[in-house]
Coordinates of C-alpha atoms in Angstrom, one line a residue:
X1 CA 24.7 46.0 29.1
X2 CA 24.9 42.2 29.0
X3 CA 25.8 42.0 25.9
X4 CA 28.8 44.3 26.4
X5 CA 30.1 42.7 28.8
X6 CA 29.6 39.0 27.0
X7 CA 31.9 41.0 23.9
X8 CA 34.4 42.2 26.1
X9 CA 34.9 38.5 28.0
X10 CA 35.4 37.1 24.7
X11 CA 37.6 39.3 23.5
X12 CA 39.8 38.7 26.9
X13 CA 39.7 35.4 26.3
X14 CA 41.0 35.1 22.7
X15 CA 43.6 37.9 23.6
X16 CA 44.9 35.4 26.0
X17 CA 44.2 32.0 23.9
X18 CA 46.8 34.0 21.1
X19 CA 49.5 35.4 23.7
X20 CA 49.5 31.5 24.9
X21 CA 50.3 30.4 21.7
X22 CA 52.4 33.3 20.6
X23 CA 54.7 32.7 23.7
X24 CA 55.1 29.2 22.7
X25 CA 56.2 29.5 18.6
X26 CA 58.9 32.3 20.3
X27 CA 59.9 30.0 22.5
X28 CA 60.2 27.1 19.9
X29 CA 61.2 28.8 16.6
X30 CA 63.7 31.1 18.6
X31 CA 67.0 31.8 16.8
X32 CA 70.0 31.6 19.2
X33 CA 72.1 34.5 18.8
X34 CA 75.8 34.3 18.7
X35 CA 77.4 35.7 21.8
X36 CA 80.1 37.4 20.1
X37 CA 77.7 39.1 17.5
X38 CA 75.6 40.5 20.6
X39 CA 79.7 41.8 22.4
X40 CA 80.5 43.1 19.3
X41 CA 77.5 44.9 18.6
X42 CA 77.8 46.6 22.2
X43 CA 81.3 48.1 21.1
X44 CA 79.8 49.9 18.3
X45 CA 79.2 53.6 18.1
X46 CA 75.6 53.1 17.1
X47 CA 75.7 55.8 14.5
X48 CA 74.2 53.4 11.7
X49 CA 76.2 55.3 9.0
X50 CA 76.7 52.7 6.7
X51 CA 80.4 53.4 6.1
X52 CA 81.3 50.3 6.8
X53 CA 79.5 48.8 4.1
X54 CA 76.8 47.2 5.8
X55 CA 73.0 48.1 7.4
X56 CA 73.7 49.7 10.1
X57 CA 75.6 48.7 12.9
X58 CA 73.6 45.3 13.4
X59 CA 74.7 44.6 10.2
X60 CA 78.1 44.8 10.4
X61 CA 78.3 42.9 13.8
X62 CA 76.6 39.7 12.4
X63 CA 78.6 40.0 9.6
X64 CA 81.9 40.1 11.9
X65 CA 80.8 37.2 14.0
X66 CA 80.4 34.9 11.0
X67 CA 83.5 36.2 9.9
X68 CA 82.4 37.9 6.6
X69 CA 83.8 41.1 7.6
X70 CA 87.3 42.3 9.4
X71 CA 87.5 43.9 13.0
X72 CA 88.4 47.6 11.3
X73 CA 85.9 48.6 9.0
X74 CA 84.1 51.2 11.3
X75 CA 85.0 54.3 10.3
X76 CA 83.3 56.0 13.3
X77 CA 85.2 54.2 16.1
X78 CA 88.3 53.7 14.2
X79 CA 91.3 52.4 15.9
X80 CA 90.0 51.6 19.8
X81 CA 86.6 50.2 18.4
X82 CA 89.2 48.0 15.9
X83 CA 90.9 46.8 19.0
X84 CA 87.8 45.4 20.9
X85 CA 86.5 43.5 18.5
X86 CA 89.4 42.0 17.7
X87 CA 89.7 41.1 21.4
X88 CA 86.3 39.5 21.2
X89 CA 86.8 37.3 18.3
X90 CA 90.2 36.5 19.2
X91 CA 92.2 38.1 16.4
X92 CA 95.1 39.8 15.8
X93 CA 94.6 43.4 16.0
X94 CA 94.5 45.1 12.4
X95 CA 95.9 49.1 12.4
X96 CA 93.0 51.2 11.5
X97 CA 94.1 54.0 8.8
X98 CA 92.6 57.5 9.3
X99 CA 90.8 58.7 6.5
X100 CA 87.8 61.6 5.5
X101 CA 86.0 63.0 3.4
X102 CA 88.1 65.2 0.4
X103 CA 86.2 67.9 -2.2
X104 CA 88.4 67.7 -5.2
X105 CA 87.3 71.1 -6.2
X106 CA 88.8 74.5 -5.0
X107 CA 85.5 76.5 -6.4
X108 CA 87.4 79.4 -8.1
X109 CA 85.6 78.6 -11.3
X110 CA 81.9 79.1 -9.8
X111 CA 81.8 82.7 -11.5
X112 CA 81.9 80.5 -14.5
X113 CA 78.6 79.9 -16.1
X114 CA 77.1 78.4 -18.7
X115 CA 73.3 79.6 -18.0
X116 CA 71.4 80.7 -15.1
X117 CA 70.2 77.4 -13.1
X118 CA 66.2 78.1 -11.8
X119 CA 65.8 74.0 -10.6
X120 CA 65.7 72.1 -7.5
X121 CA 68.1 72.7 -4.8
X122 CA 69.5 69.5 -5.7
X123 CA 73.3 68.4 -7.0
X124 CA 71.6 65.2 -8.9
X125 CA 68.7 67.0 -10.5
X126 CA 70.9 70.3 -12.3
X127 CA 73.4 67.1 -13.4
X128 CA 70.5 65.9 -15.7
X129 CA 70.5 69.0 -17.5
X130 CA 72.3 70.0 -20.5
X131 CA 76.4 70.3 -20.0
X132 CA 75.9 68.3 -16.8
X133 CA 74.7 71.3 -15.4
X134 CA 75.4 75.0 -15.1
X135 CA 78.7 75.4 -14.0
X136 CA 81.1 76.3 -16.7
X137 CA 83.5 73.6 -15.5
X138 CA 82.2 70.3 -16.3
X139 CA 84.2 68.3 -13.7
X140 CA 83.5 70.9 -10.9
X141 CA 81.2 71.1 -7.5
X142 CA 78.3 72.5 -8.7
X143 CA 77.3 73.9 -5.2
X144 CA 73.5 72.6 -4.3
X145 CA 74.5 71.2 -1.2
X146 CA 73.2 67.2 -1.5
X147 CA 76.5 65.7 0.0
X148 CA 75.4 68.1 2.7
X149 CA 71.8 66.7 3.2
X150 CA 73.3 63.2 2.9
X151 CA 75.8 63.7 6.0
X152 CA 74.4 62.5 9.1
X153 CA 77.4 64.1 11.5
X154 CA 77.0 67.7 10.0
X155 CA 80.6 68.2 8.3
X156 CA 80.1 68.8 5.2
X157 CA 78.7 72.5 3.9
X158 CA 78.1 74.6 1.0
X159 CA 80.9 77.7 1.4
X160 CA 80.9 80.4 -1.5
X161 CA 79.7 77.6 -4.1
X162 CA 81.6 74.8 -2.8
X163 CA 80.9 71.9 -0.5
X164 CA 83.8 72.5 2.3
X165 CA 84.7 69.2 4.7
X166 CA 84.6 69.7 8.6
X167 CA 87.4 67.2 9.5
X168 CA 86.9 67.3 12.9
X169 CA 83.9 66.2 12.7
X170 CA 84.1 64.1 9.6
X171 CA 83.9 60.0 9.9
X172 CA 84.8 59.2 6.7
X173 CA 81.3 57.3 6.6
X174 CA 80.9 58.1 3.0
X175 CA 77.4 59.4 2.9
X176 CA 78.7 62.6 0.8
X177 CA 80.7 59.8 -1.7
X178 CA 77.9 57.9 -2.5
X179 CA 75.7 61.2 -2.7
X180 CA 77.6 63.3 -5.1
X181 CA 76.4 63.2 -9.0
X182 CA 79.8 64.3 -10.0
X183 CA 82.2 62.0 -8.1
X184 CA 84.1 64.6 -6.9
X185 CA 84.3 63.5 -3.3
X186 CA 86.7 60.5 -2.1
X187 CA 87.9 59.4 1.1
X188 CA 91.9 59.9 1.3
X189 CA 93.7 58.1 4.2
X190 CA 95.3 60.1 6.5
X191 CA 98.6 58.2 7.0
X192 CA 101.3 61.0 7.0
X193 CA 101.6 63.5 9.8
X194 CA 101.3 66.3 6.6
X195 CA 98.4 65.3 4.6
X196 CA 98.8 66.2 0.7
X197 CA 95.7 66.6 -1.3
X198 CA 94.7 67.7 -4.8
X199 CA 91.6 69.1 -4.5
X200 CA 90.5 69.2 -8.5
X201 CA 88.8 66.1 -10.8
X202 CA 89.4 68.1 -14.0
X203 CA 90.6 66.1 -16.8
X204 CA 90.0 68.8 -19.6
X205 CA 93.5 69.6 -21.1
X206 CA 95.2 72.9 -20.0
X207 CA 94.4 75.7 -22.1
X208 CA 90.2 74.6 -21.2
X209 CA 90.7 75.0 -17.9
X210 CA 92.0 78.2 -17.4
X211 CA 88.8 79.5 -18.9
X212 CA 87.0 78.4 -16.5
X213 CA 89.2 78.2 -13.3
X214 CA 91.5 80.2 -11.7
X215 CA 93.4 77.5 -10.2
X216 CA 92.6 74.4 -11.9
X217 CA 95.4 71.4 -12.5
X218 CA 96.4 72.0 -16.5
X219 CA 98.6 68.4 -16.5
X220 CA 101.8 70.3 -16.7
X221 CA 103.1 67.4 -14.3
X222 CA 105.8 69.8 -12.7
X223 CA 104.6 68.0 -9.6
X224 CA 105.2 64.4 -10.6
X225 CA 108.9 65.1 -11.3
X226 CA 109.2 67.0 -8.1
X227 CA 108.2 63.9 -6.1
X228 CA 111.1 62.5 -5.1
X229 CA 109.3 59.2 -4.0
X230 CA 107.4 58.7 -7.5
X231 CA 104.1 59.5 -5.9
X232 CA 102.4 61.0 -8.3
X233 CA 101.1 60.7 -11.6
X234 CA 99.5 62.2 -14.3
X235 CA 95.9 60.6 -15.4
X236 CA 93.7 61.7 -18.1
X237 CA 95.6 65.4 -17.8
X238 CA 95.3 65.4 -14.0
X239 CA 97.6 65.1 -11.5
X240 CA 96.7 62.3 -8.8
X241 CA 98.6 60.9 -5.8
X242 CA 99.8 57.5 -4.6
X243 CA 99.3 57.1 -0.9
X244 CA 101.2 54.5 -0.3
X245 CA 103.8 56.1 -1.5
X246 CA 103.0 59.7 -0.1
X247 CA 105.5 61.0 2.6
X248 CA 103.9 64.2 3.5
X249 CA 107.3 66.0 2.5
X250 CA 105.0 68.7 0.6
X251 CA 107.7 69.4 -2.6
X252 CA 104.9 68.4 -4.9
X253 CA 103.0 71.6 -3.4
X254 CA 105.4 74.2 -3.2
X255 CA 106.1 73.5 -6.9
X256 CA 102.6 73.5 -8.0
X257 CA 102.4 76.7 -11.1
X258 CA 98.5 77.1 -9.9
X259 CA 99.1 76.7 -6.4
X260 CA 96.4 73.9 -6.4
X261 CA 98.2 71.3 -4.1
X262 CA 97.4 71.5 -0.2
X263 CA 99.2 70.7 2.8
X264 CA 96.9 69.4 5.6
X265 CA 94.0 71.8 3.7
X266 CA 96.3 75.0 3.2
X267 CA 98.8 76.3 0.7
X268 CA 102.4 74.7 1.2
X269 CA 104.9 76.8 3.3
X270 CA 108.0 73.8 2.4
X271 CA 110.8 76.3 0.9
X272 CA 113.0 74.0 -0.6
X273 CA 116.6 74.1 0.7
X274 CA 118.8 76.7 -1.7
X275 CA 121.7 75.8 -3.3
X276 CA 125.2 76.5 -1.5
X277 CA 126.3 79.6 -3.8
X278 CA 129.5 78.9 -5.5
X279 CA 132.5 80.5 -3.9
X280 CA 133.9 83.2 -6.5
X281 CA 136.9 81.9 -8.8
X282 CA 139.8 83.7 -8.4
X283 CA 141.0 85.9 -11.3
X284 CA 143.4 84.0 -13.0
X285 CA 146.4 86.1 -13.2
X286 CA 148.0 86.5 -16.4
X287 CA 151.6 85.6 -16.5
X288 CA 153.5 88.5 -17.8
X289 CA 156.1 87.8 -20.6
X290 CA 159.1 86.8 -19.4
X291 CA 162.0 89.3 -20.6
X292 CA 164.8 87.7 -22.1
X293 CA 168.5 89.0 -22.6
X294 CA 167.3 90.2 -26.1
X295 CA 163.7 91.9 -25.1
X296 CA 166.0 93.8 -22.3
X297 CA 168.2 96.6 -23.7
X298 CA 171.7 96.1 -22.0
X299 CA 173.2 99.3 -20.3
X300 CA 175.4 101.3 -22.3
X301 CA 179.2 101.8 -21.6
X302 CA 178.5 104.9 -20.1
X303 CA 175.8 104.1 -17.4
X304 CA 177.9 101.3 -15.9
X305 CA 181.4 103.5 -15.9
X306 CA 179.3 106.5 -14.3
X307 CA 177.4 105.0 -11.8
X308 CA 179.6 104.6 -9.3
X309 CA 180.7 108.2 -10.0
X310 CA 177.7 110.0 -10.0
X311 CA 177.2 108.5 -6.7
X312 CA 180.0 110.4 -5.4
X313 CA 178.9 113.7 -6.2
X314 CA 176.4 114.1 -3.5
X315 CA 174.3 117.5 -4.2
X316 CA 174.6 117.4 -8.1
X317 CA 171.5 117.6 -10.0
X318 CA 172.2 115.2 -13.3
X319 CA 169.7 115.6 -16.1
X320 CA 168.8 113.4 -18.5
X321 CA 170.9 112.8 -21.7
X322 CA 169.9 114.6 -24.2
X323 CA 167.8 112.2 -27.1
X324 CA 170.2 112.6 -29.7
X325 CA 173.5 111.9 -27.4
X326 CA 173.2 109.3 -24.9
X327 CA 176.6 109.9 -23.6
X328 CA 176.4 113.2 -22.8
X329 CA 175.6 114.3 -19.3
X330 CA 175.2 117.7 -18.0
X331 CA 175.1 118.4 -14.1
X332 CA 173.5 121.5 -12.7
X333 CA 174.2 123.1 -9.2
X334 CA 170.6 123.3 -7.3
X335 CA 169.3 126.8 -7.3
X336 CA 169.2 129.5 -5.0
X337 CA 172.2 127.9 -3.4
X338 CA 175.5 129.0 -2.9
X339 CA 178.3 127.0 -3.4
X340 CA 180.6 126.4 0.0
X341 CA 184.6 125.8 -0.3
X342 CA 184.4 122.1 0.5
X343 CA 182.0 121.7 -2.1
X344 CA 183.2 123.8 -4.5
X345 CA 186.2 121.2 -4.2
X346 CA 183.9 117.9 -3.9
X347 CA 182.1 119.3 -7.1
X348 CA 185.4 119.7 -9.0
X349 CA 187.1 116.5 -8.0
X350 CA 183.9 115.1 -9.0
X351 CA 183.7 116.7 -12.7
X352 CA 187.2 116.0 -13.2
X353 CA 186.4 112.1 -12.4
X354 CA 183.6 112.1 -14.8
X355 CA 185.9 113.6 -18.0
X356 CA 188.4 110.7 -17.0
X357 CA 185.7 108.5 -17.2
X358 CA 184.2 109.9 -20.5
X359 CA 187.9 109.8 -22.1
X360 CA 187.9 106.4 -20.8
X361 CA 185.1 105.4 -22.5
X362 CA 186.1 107.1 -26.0
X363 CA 189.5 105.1 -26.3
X364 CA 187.8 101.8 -25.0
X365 CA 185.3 102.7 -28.0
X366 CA 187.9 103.4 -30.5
X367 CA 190.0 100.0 -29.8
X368 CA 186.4 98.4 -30.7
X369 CA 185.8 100.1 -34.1
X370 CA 189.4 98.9 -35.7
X371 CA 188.1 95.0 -34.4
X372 CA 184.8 95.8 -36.1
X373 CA 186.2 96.3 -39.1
X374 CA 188.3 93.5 -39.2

């Protein structure tokens, strides 16, 4: 008993002889903290993502307070996180730019196969096989869910073959980036109210990937001449985006031939504006031929000696000349009329006046034909 309690004084005693001295090196070899690094680490989110580049949230505070890093770099916070710290070290406030997480893969090729894949759950481990893998597109997500593993806010899953980005949850930390085998994750800035997207990394030409997808970009570049702003371009037979130049306006995606491009995640509904239809030209009327003094057969003698005749004789019936006499005319009584005394005597003065006018017309005639000869 004695000598358990000699042990256990002992041991008290060195426990304290240490803590003394311990006590004293943290007291002299202390490092003194900057004030601001300890302010700004207080205004982070603590999520330790490392999307800011740096180890953990720690990290990136100390790196801000010697003034290795800028105020906007967490992705978490974003913008009111961006503003505090600037506050704290004093300088001017830098905008923060949205951004998250894209898949540049629709995942209409996964019935595509080149072989049945028995492996690890694991994106990294079927790349090391043959091909790059089993999926018959060699640029495409091949489905095993490691960007999903690697997210540490939950917004990224594995939907019908395809990793599929939660964006209200996303933080653009870029766990998923770093994680993918394939590269087919990027983090796109969010800086138009309609955010465009091209969700493929194929760079096979056109007629490969319609073998293999439904809906893949073939590098016709239909969409690079729609832009009106010249923001995209066509690399390595794929279409890609210029986001500083990228108004949202959505042309790009309503002509897309594949219907590949997206407008804030869904197809395009821009319908461009139609042309004004051209008003109908009027028929152009064709002038008729103008008649001339030749073209118009002049009246005979006897039309213009009879007309003011036949006009007289009201209730005769005149019939046409016969063809092979023009001068001839013959006037009929109407039928099933009988005659009454004033117009038997209207009709004769009126026959009478038209053999005067005939005889008229003979001897004018035969006063012509002697000058004729002449």
């Amino acid at each position: 008993m004695k000598t358990v309690l000699i042990a256990f004084g002992v041991l008290a005693v060195m426990g304290a002889v240490f803590g003394a001295i311990l006590a004293v090196a943290a007291k002299v070899f202390a490092v003194q903290k900057d004030p601001k690094e300890e302010a700004v680490l207080e205004c982070l989110p603590g999520a330790n993502c490392g999307g800011c580049g740096y180890p953990g949230c720690s990290g990136y505070a100390a790196a801000v307070a010697s003034g290795k890093a800028p105020v906007n770099l967490c992705a978490v916070g974003e913008g009111p996180v961006a503003a505090q710290i600037a506050a704290i070290m004093g300088v001017e406030n830098v905008a923060v730019t949205r951004q998250e997480a894209v898949v540049h893969c629709t995942g209409c090729g996964t019935n595509v196969s080149k072989y049945a894949y028995q492996g690890l759950k694991d994106c990294r481990a079927a790349a090391l096989l043959p091909g790059g893998g089993s999926l018959g597109c060699d640029y495409g997500c091949l489905g095993l869910g490691t960007c999903e593993k690697a997210c540490p806010f939950d917004a990224i899953h594995v939907k019908d073959g395809v990793a599929v980005v939660d964006h209200d949850k996303c933080m653009a930390c870029g766990k998923c980036v770093a994680a993918c085998p394939r590269g087919i994750i990027s983090l796109e800035p969010f800086k138009t109210k309609k955010h465009v997207s091209i969700p493929c990394s194929s760079k096979a030409k056109g007629p490969v990937v319609t073998k293999v997808c439904t809906n893949g970009c073939i590098g016709c570049g239909i969409c690079a001449k729609a832009c009106p702003k010249e923001a995209i371009t066509l690399e390595d037979n794929l279409a890609k985006i210029d986001y500083d130049k990228c108004v949202g306006c959505g042309i790009c995606a309503s002509k897309c031939p594949r219907h590949l491009i997206t407008v804030d995640d869904k197809p395009s509904t821009f319908q461009p504006v139609p042309k004004k239809a051209e008003a109908p030209k009027a028929e152009e009327k064709k002038e008729e031929p103008v008649k001339t003094a030749a073209d118009t057969p002049a009246p005979t003698m006897t039309e213009e000696t009879l007309a003011p005749e036949i006009a007289k004789a009201e209730g005769d019936v005149i019939s046409e000349p016969p063809s092979g006499d023009p001068e001839v005319v013959e006037t009929k009584a109407p039928e099933n009329q009988e005659p009454e005394a004033g117009e038997e005597k209207s009709s004769a003065e009126a026959l009478k006046a038209l053999e005067d006018a005939v005889a008229s017309v003979d001897e004018a005639e035969k006063e012509k034909e002697p000058d004729k000869a002449e």
